[in-house]
Amino acid sequence: ASAARLVSVTLIVAGIIEPNGRRVVAHGNLANGDTRTIDGDTIFEIGSISKVFTSLLLADMVSRKEVALDDPAAKYLPEHVRMPQRSGKSITRLDLSTHSSGLPPVPSNLKLNLAQGEMKDAVNPHAFYGTDDLYEFLSGYTLQRDPGSEFEYSNFGAGLLGHILAYRAGTDYESLIRSRITQPLGM
């Protein structure tokens, strides 16, 4: 299978709220050679902005005393999941939120699928990476350094934090974002 060709497109949509009202400023097109313009109704991937929402959820749940920053990340995962540890140190929610967990940026069982051309969605390689894949990776991973000892940006760790918070709340991530952030803020 051939890898999808990703094309860089420059576009932006900004919502501006001022004392005299609201307005939307947009620039660019949906794709190279595509004449359709973008506007305030254009749907974009949220990308790493989700990490801000995850951090807000963590702060909210800490302030409600539903979780603690120094709780082991494994505390609210199913018992069959073995979270990696090193030197007797467990990965905490704080480690996940500060990218110092020792977990890699991308799990090897996702990289393997990508390398073998088994990617089902070229635009979103995580689309078919499920909870079983997450638990399988965690249960078999060996940390290369102690949790909390060093910064390394980890999309995987940030995603795991969102999963753990949703699991603790007894819901899914999207519903938790909606009930705790976007609905209360009228977003």
mmCIF file of N, CA and C in Angstrom, residues 13-85:
data_model
loop_
_atom_site.group_PDB
_atom_site.id
_atom_site.type_symbol
_atom_site.label_atom_id
_atom_site.label_comp_id
_atom_site.label_asym_id
_atom_site.label_seq_id
_atom_site.Cartn_x
_atom_site.Cartn_y
_atom_site.Cartn_z
ATOM 1 N N VAL A 13 -8.973 30.856 10.117
ATOM 2 C CA VAL A 13 -10.255 31.466 10.446
ATOM 3 C C VAL A 13 -10.154 31.908 11.897
ATOM 4 N N ALA A 14 -10.472 33.158 12.167
ATOM 5 C CA ALA A 14 -10.419 33.680 13.531
ATOM 6 C C ALA A 14 -11.741 34.344 13.864
ATOM 7 N N GLY A 15 -12.274 33.997 15.027
ATOM 8 C CA GLY A 15 -13.455 34.678 15.547
ATOM 9 C C GLY A 15 -12.999 35.782 16.476
ATOM 10 N N ILE A 16 -13.502 36.969 16.265
ATOM 11 C CA ILE A 16 -13.078 38.120 17.059
ATOM 12 C C ILE A 16 -14.289 38.691 17.775
ATOM 13 N N ILE A 17 -14.169 38.847 19.088
ATOM 14 C CA ILE A 17 -15.231 39.437 19.894
ATOM 15 C C ILE A 17 -14.714 40.758 20.418
ATOM 16 N N GLU A 18 -15.409 41.838 20.042
ATOM 17 C CA GLU A 18 -15.018 43.183 20.460
ATOM 18 C C GLU A 18 -16.217 43.850 21.123
ATOM 19 N N PRO A 19 -16.007 44.973 21.800
ATOM 20 C CA PRO A 19 -17.129 45.656 22.449
ATOM 21 C C PRO A 19 -18.282 45.989 21.489
ATOM 22 N N ASN A 20 -17.933 46.242 20.217
ATOM 23 C CA ASN A 20 -18.992 46.615 19.266
ATOM 24 C C ASN A 20 -19.553 45.422 18.502
ATOM 25 N N GLY A 21 -19.196 44.186 18.874
ATOM 26 C CA GLY A 21 -19.778 43.008 18.238
ATOM 27 C C GLY A 21 -18.775 41.924 17.915
ATOM 28 N N ARG A 22 -19.270 40.962 17.167
ATOM 29 C CA ARG A 22 -18.459 39.818 16.767
ATOM 30 C C ARG A 22 -18.247 39.827 15.269
ATOM 31 N N ARG A 23 -17.097 39.280 14.852
ATOM 32 C CA ARG A 23 -16.852 39.140 13.425
ATOM 33 C C ARG A 23 -15.926 37.949 13.191
ATOM 34 N N VAL A 24 -15.950 37.461 11.967
ATOM 35 C CA VAL A 24 -15.091 36.349 11.579
ATOM 36 C C VAL A 24 -14.186 36.822 10.455
ATOM 37 N N VAL A 25 -12.901 36.536 10.588
ATOM 38 C CA VAL A 25 -11.923 36.862 9.564
ATOM 39 C C VAL A 25 -11.378 35.532 9.046
ATOM 40 N N ALA A 26 -11.406 35.355 7.727
ATOM 41 C CA ALA A 26 -10.935 34.101 7.136
ATOM 42 C C ALA A 26 -10.030 34.389 5.951
ATOM 43 N N HIS A 27 -9.050 33.511 5.745
ATOM 44 C CA HIS A 27 -8.140 33.639 4.619
ATOM 45 C C HIS A 27 -7.725 32.253 4.161
ATOM 46 N N GLY A 28 -7.771 32.020 2.866
ATOM 47 C CA GLY A 28 -7.289 30.763 2.304
ATOM 48 C C GLY A 28 -8.397 29.935 1.681
ATOM 49 N N ASN A 29 -7.993 28.795 1.158
ATOM 50 C CA ASN A 29 -8.911 27.852 0.529
ATOM 51 C C ASN A 29 -8.741 26.492 1.197
ATOM 52 N N LEU A 30 -9.716 25.613 0.983
ATOM 53 C CA LEU A 30 -9.691 24.305 1.618
ATOM 54 C C LEU A 30 -8.485 23.465 1.223
ATOM 55 N N ALA A 31 -8.027 23.607 -0.001
ATOM 56 C CA ALA A 31 -6.884 22.815 -0.465
ATOM 57 C C ALA A 31 -6.241 23.508 -1.649
ATOM 58 N N ASN A 32 -5.012 23.130 -1.956
ATOM 59 C CA ASN A 32 -4.347 23.674 -3.146
ATOM 60 C C ASN A 32 -5.192 23.372 -4.373
ATOM 61 N N GLY A 33 -5.475 24.381 -5.165
ATOM 62 C CA GLY A 33 -6.256 24.206 -6.375
ATOM 63 C C GLY A 33 -7.760 24.154 -6.148
ATOM 64 N N ASP A 34 -8.193 24.198 -4.909
ATOM 65 C CA ASP A 34 -9.622 24.168 -4.568
ATOM 66 C C ASP A 34 -10.100 25.613 -4.449
ATOM 67 N N THR A 35 -11.100 25.989 -5.193
ATOM 68 C CA THR A 35 -11.556 27.380 -5.194
ATOM 69 C C THR A 35 -12.539 27.694 -4.068
ATOM 70 N N ARG A 36 -12.987 26.671 -3.343
ATOM 71 C CA ARG A 36 -13.918 26.932 -2.231
ATOM 72 C C ARG A 36 -13.198 27.698 -1.128
ATOM 73 N N THR A 37 -13.817 28.745 -0.653
ATOM 74 C CA THR A 37 -13.226 29.542 0.421
ATOM 75 C C THR A 37 -13.675 28.995 1.773
ATOM 76 N N ILE A 38 -13.000 29.452 2.798
ATOM 77 C CA ILE A 38 -13.346 29.045 4.152
ATOM 78 C C ILE A 38 -14.067 30.191 4.836
ATOM 79 N N ASP A 39 -14.823 29.851 5.883
ATOM 80 C CA ASP A 39 -15.545 30.870 6.643
ATOM 81 C C ASP A 39 -15.758 30.376 8.074
ATOM 82 N N GLY A 40 -16.595 31.040 8.798
ATOM 83 C CA GLY A 40 -16.852 30.698 10.196
ATOM 84 C C GLY A 40 -17.552 29.369 10.388
ATOM 85 N N ASP A 41 -18.073 28.778 9.335
ATOM 86 C CA ASP A 41 -18.732 27.475 9.436
ATOM 87 C C ASP A 41 -17.843 26.316 8.969
ATOM 88 N N THR A 42 -16.619 26.617 8.565
ATOM 89 C CA THR A 42 -15.698 25.578 8.122
ATOM 90 C C THR A 42 -15.272 24.727 9.317
ATOM 91 N N ILE A 43 -15.271 23.422 9.139
ATOM 92 C CA ILE A 43 -14.888 22.504 10.210
ATOM 93 C C ILE A 43 -13.415 22.126 10.050
ATOM 94 N N PHE A 44 -12.661 22.266 11.148
ATOM 95 C CA PHE A 44 -11.241 21.945 11.184
ATOM 96 C C PHE A 44 -10.998 20.833 12.198
ATOM 97 N N GLU A 45 -9.879 20.122 12.033
ATOM 98 C CA GLU A 45 -9.440 19.215 13.090
ATOM 99 C C GLU A 45 -9.013 20.063 14.275
ATOM 100 N N ILE A 46 -9.240 19.556 15.463
ATOM 101 C CA ILE A 46 -8.885 20.312 16.658
ATOM 102 C C ILE A 46 -7.391 20.208 16.970
ATOM 103 N N GLY A 47 -6.749 19.128 16.548
ATOM 104 C CA GLY A 47 -5.308 18.980 16.734
ATOM 105 C C GLY A 47 -4.876 19.091 18.177
ATOM 106 N N SER A 48 -3.750 19.704 18.412
ATOM 107 C CA SER A 48 -3.179 19.778 19.764
ATOM 108 C C SER A 48 -3.930 20.704 20.696
ATOM 109 N N ILE A 49 -4.916 21.423 20.196
ATOM 110 C CA ILE A 49 -5.746 22.228 21.097
ATOM 111 C C ILE A 49 -6.456 21.320 22.090
ATOM 112 N N SER A 50 -6.657 20.052 21.709
ATOM 113 C CA SER A 50 -7.287 19.113 22.641
ATOM 114 C C SER A 50 -6.456 18.963 23.921
ATOM 115 N N LYS A 51 -5.152 19.172 23.837
ATOM 116 C CA LYS A 51 -4.317 19.078 25.033
ATOM 117 C C LYS A 51 -4.673 20.183 26.037
ATOM 118 N N VAL A 52 -5.062 21.347 25.551
ATOM 119 C CA VAL A 52 -5.511 22.424 26.441
ATOM 120 C C VAL A 52 -6.793 21.998 27.141
ATOM 121 N N PHE A 53 -7.711 21.396 26.401
ATOM 122 C CA PHE A 53 -8.959 20.919 26.999
ATOM 123 C C PHE A 53 -8.677 19.828 28.029
ATOM 124 N N THR A 54 -7.746 18.930 27.724
ATOM 125 C CA THR A 54 -7.394 17.867 28.668
ATOM 126 C C THR A 54 -6.818 18.463 29.947
ATOM 127 N N SER A 55 -5.971 19.474 29.809
ATOM 128 C CA SER A 55 -5.409 20.138 30.996
ATOM 129 C C SER A 55 -6.493 20.836 31.806
ATOM 130 N N LEU A 56 -7.469 21.447 31.117
ATOM 131 C CA LEU A 56 -8.594 22.068 31.827
ATOM 132 C C LEU A 56 -9.402 21.020 32.585
ATOM 133 N N LEU A 57 -9.624 19.869 31.957
ATOM 134 C CA LEU A 57 -10.337 18.778 32.636
ATOM 135 C C LEU A 57 -9.574 18.348 33.882
ATOM 136 N N LEU A 58 -8.259 18.189 33.736
ATOM 137 C CA LEU A 58 -7.447 17.784 34.879
ATOM 138 C C LEU A 58 -7.556 18.808 36.000
ATOM 139 N N ALA A 59 -7.410 20.077 35.673
ATOM 140 C CA ALA A 59 -7.518 21.132 36.689
ATOM 141 C C ALA A 59 -8.891 21.118 37.354
ATOM 142 N N ASP A 60 -9.935 20.948 36.562
ATOM 143 C CA ASP A 60 -11.296 20.903 37.092
ATOM 144 C C ASP A 60 -11.482 19.711 38.027
ATOM 145 N N MET A 61 -10.990 18.553 37.612
ATOM 146 C CA MET A 61 -11.167 17.353 38.428
ATOM 147 C C MET A 61 -10.318 17.407 39.699
ATOM 148 N N VAL A 62 -9.154 18.054 39.638
ATOM 149 C CA VAL A 62 -8.344 18.243 40.844
ATOM 150 C C VAL A 62 -9.060 19.197 41.787
ATOM 151 N N SER A 63 -9.615 20.306 41.249
ATOM 152 C CA SER A 63 -10.292 21.276 42.120
ATOM 153 C C SER A 63 -11.548 20.685 42.761
ATOM 154 N N ARG A 64 -12.169 19.723 42.093
ATOM 155 C CA ARG A 64 -13.351 19.037 42.656
ATOM 156 C C ARG A 64 -12.940 17.872 43.564
ATOM 157 N N LYS A 65 -11.643 17.657 43.688
ATOM 158 C CA LYS A 65 -11.076 16.563 44.484
ATOM 159 C C LYS A 65 -11.504 15.185 43.973
ATOM 160 N N GLU A 66 -11.707 15.091 42.662
ATOM 161 C CA GLU A 66 -12.028 13.802 42.038
ATOM 162 C C GLU A 66 -10.761 13.015 41.726
ATOM 163 N N VAL A 67 -9.672 13.740 41.503
ATOM 164 C CA VAL A 67 -8.358 13.135 41.263
ATOM 165 C C VAL A 67 -7.319 14.028 41.918
ATOM 166 N N ALA A 68 -6.115 13.502 42.039
ATOM 167 C CA ALA A 68 -4.988 14.296 42.526
ATOM 168 C C ALA A 68 -3.884 14.230 41.482
ATOM 169 N N LEU A 69 -3.097 15.287 41.391
ATOM 170 C CA LEU A 69 -2.009 15.330 40.410
ATOM 171 C C LEU A 69 -1.002 14.209 40.619
ATOM 172 N N ASP A 70 -0.772 13.865 41.882
ATOM 173 C CA ASP A 70 0.231 12.837 42.154
ATOM 174 C C ASP A 70 -0.344 11.424 42.207
ATOM 175 N N ASP A 71 -1.617 11.263 41.858
ATOM 176 C CA ASP A 71 -2.193 9.920 41.735
ATOM 177 C C ASP A 71 -1.445 9.152 40.657
ATOM 178 N N PRO A 72 -1.198 7.870 40.892
ATOM 179 C CA PRO A 72 -0.650 7.058 39.804
ATOM 180 C C PRO A 72 -1.652 7.019 38.646
ATOM 181 N N ALA A 73 -1.152 7.116 37.441
ATOM 182 C CA ALA A 73 -2.030 7.098 36.268
ATOM 183 C C ALA A 73 -2.835 5.813 36.212
ATOM 184 N N ALA A 74 -2.295 4.732 36.747
ATOM 185 C CA ALA A 74 -2.966 3.427 36.698
ATOM 186 C C ALA A 74 -4.154 3.331 37.647
ATOM 187 N N LYS A 75 -4.299 4.270 38.546
ATOM 188 C CA LYS A 75 -5.320 4.175 39.592
ATOM 189 C C LYS A 75 -6.731 3.986 39.040
ATOM 190 N N TYR A 76 -7.025 4.589 37.909
ATOM 191 C CA TYR A 76 -8.377 4.494 37.361
ATOM 192 C C TYR A 76 -8.408 3.781 36.014
ATOM 193 N N LEU A 77 -7.510 2.820 35.848
ATOM 194 C CA LEU A 77 -7.534 1.958 34.667
ATOM 195 C C LEU A 77 -7.971 0.565 35.104
ATOM 196 N N PRO A 78 -8.463 -0.231 34.193
ATOM 197 C CA PRO A 78 -8.853 -1.602 34.557
ATOM 198 C C PRO A 78 -7.665 -2.358 35.160
ATOM 199 N N GLU A 79 -7.965 -3.286 36.058
ATOM 200 C CA GLU A 79 -6.906 -4.017 36.760
ATOM 201 C C GLU A 79 -5.997 -4.801 35.837
ATOM 202 N N HIS A 80 -6.507 -5.236 34.684
ATOM 203 C CA HIS A 80 -5.678 -6.055 33.791
ATOM 204 C C HIS A 80 -4.614 -5.244 33.049
ATOM 205 N N VAL A 81 -4.705 -3.918 33.108
ATOM 206 C CA VAL A 81 -3.730 -3.075 32.424
ATOM 207 C C VAL A 81 -2.526 -2.871 33.337
ATOM 208 N N ARG A 82 -1.355 -3.199 32.826
ATOM 209 C CA ARG A 82 -0.123 -3.003 33.584
ATOM 210 C C ARG A 82 0.534 -1.722 33.089
ATOM 211 N N MET A 83 0.506 -0.706 33.933
ATOM 212 C CA MET A 83 1.177 0.552 33.584
ATOM 213 C C MET A 83 2.671 0.367 33.823
ATOM 214 N N PRO A 84 3.505 0.829 32.896
ATOM 215 C CA PRO A 84 4.945 0.699 33.107
ATOM 216 C C PRO A 84 5.410 1.550 34.285
ATOM 217 N N GLN A 85 6.389 1.048 35.001
ATOM 218 C CA GLN A 85 7.044 1.757 36.102
ATOM 219 C C GLN A 85 8.544 1.624 35.904
#
